[in-house]
Amino acid sequence: TVDPRDDLTFWFTNEYYDGNKKTKVAVWKFPACGDVDNLAAEAKSTSKIDVSWTPNDDGDKVLLAYSDDGTFGDPTDGHEYAVGDNISGGGIVLAYGNDTLYHHTGLDCGTKYYYKAWSYKSDDTYSDGATTDATTWNDTITVQPHDTSACDG
């Protein structure tokens, strides 16, 4: 049976005899349909993170958002977002379209940023979304007579 909590997890049970009656339970989870693949975020400096992804097999457009605390809402099906739009429940839109790389710049030093990407499918619905995160560099530079953080400016 399919687990109604996520519609992706499949549970299978089987009874067999090995001198005694036994039950075997198996479970596996299907990947979410239509999501982007290989979503990754990589810090490039104290103020820049590159976010990259591979479009889904259908080549659908991608909606990319970020959050300071990892909280994301769900995009509204049928609504195409613009850069800077807020997603109800959390997240600010960084990109929408067919690109596969976004350079998130102007970030705070040594800060963790969260990202989520959804595919906008041909039936005007959004996929479940994939998430990743990265932290900007917080380099320490040795300067005589003391250490200072690159974040100090």
Coordinates of C-alpha atoms in Angstrom, one line a residue:
T1 CA 0.0 0.0 0.0
V2 CA 1.0 3.6 -0.5
D3 CA 1.6 5.7 2.7
P4 CA -1.1 8.5 2.7
R5 CA 1.3 10.7 4.6
D6 CA 3.5 11.4 1.6
D7 CA 2.0 9.3 -1.3
L8 CA 5.6 8.3 -2.1
T9 CA 6.4 5.5 0.4
F10 CA 5.3 2.0 -0.5
W11 CA 4.8 -0.7 2.2
F12 CA 4.6 -4.4 1.3
T13 CA 3.9 -7.3 3.6
N14 CA 4.0 -11.0 2.9
E15 CA 3.4 -14.1 5.0
Y16 CA 5.5 -17.2 4.5
Y17 CA 6.2 -20.4 6.3
D18 CA 9.6 -21.5 7.5
G19 CA 8.4 -24.2 9.8
N20 CA 6.5 -21.4 11.5
K21 CA 4.3 -18.7 10.2
K22 CA 6.3 -15.5 9.6
T23 CA 5.7 -12.0 8.1
K24 CA 8.1 -10.0 6.1
V25 CA 7.7 -6.3 5.7
A26 CA 9.4 -4.3 3.0
V27 CA 9.4 -0.5 2.5
W28 CA 10.8 1.8 -0.2
K29 CA 10.2 5.4 -1.2
F30 CA 9.7 6.6 -4.7
P31 CA 11.4 9.9 -5.7
A32 CA 9.1 12.9 -5.7
C33 CA 7.7 13.3 -9.2
G34 CA 8.9 16.2 -11.2
D35 CA 11.4 17.7 -8.8
V36 CA 14.7 19.2 -9.9
D37 CA 17.7 16.9 -9.5
N38 CA 21.1 17.5 -8.0
L39 CA 20.1 20.7 -6.1
A40 CA 23.3 22.0 -4.5
A41 CA 24.5 25.1 -2.8
E42 CA 28.2 26.0 -2.5
A43 CA 29.7 29.0 -0.7
K44 CA 32.2 30.8 -2.9
S45 CA 33.2 33.7 -0.6
T46 CA 32.2 35.5 2.6
S47 CA 29.3 37.1 0.6
K48 CA 28.4 34.7 -2.2
I49 CA 26.7 31.2 -2.6
D50 CA 26.2 29.5 -5.9
V51 CA 23.1 27.3 -6.2
S52 CA 22.9 24.8 -9.0
W53 CA 20.4 22.2 -10.2
T54 CA 19.4 19.9 -13.1
P55 CA 15.9 20.4 -14.5
N56 CA 13.5 17.5 -14.2
D57 CA 13.1 15.0 -17.1
D58 CA 10.4 17.2 -18.7
G59 CA 12.6 20.3 -18.7
D60 CA 10.1 22.3 -16.7
K61 CA 10.8 25.8 -15.4
V62 CA 12.3 26.1 -11.9
L63 CA 11.3 28.3 -9.1
L64 CA 14.2 29.0 -6.7
A65 CA 13.7 30.6 -3.2
Y66 CA 15.8 31.2 -0.2
S67 CA 15.1 31.5 3.5
D68 CA 17.2 32.7 6.5
D69 CA 15.7 30.1 8.8
G70 CA 14.8 27.1 6.6
T71 CA 11.1 27.7 6.6
F72 CA 9.4 27.5 3.3
G73 CA 5.7 27.7 2.3
D74 CA 4.2 26.1 -0.8
P75 CA 4.0 28.0 -4.0
T76 CA 0.4 28.6 -5.2
D77 CA -0.4 26.3 -8.2
G78 CA -1.2 28.3 -11.3
H79 CA 0.7 31.4 -10.1
E80 CA 4.0 32.3 -11.8
Y81 CA 6.3 34.1 -9.4
A82 CA 8.7 37.0 -10.0
V83 CA 12.1 37.6 -8.5
G84 CA 11.7 39.2 -5.0
D85 CA 8.2 37.8 -4.5
N86 CA 7.4 36.3 -1.1
I87 CA 6.0 32.8 -0.9
S88 CA 3.2 32.5 1.6
G89 CA 4.5 30.6 4.6
G90 CA 8.2 31.4 3.9
G91 CA 10.8 32.0 1.3
I92 CA 11.8 34.8 -1.1
V93 CA 12.0 34.1 -4.8
L94 CA 15.5 34.3 -6.3
A95 CA 14.9 33.0 -9.8
Y96 CA 12.2 31.6 -12.1
G97 CA 12.9 30.1 -15.5
N98 CA 15.1 27.7 -17.3
D99 CA 18.5 28.6 -15.8
T100 CA 20.5 25.9 -13.9
L101 CA 22.7 28.2 -11.8
Y102 CA 22.1 31.1 -9.6
H103 CA 24.8 33.4 -8.0
H104 CA 23.3 34.6 -4.6
T105 CA 25.4 37.6 -3.7
G106 CA 25.4 40.4 -1.1
L107 CA 25.1 37.9 1.7
D108 CA 26.3 38.2 5.3
C109 CA 29.6 36.6 6.3
G110 CA 29.5 33.3 8.1
T111 CA 25.8 32.9 7.7
K112 CA 23.7 29.8 6.8
Y113 CA 21.2 30.2 4.0
Y114 CA 18.6 27.7 3.0
Y115 CA 17.3 27.1 -0.5
K116 CA 14.3 25.3 -2.1
A117 CA 13.6 24.7 -5.7
W118 CA 10.3 23.6 -7.3
S119 CA 9.6 22.5 -10.8
Y120 CA 6.6 24.4 -12.4
K121 CA 5.0 21.5 -14.3
S122 CA 3.1 21.6 -17.6
D123 CA -0.2 21.2 -15.7
D124 CA 0.5 24.5 -13.9
T125 CA 1.3 22.8 -10.6
Y126 CA 4.5 23.0 -8.5
S127 CA 6.4 19.9 -7.5
D128 CA 7.1 19.0 -3.8
G129 CA 10.4 20.8 -4.0
A130 CA 14.0 19.9 -3.1
T131 CA 16.1 21.6 -0.5
T132 CA 19.7 22.4 0.3
D133 CA 21.7 24.9 2.3
A134 CA 25.2 26.5 2.6
T135 CA 27.1 28.8 4.9
T136 CA 29.1 31.7 3.6
W137 CA 32.8 31.7 4.5
N138 CA 33.9 33.0 7.8
D139 CA 37.7 33.2 7.2
T140 CA 40.0 34.2 10.0
I141 CA 43.0 36.2 8.9
T142 CA 46.1 36.4 11.1
V143 CA 47.2 40.0 11.6
Q144 CA 49.8 41.0 14.0
P145 CA 49.4 41.4 16.9
H146 CA 45.9 39.6 16.9
D147 CA 43.5 37.6 14.8
T148 CA 40.6 39.2 13.2
S149 CA 37.7 37.7 11.3
A150 CA 37.2 38.5 7.6
C151 CA 33.6 39.2 8.6
D152 CA 34.7 42.2 10.8
G153 CA 35.0 44.3 7.6

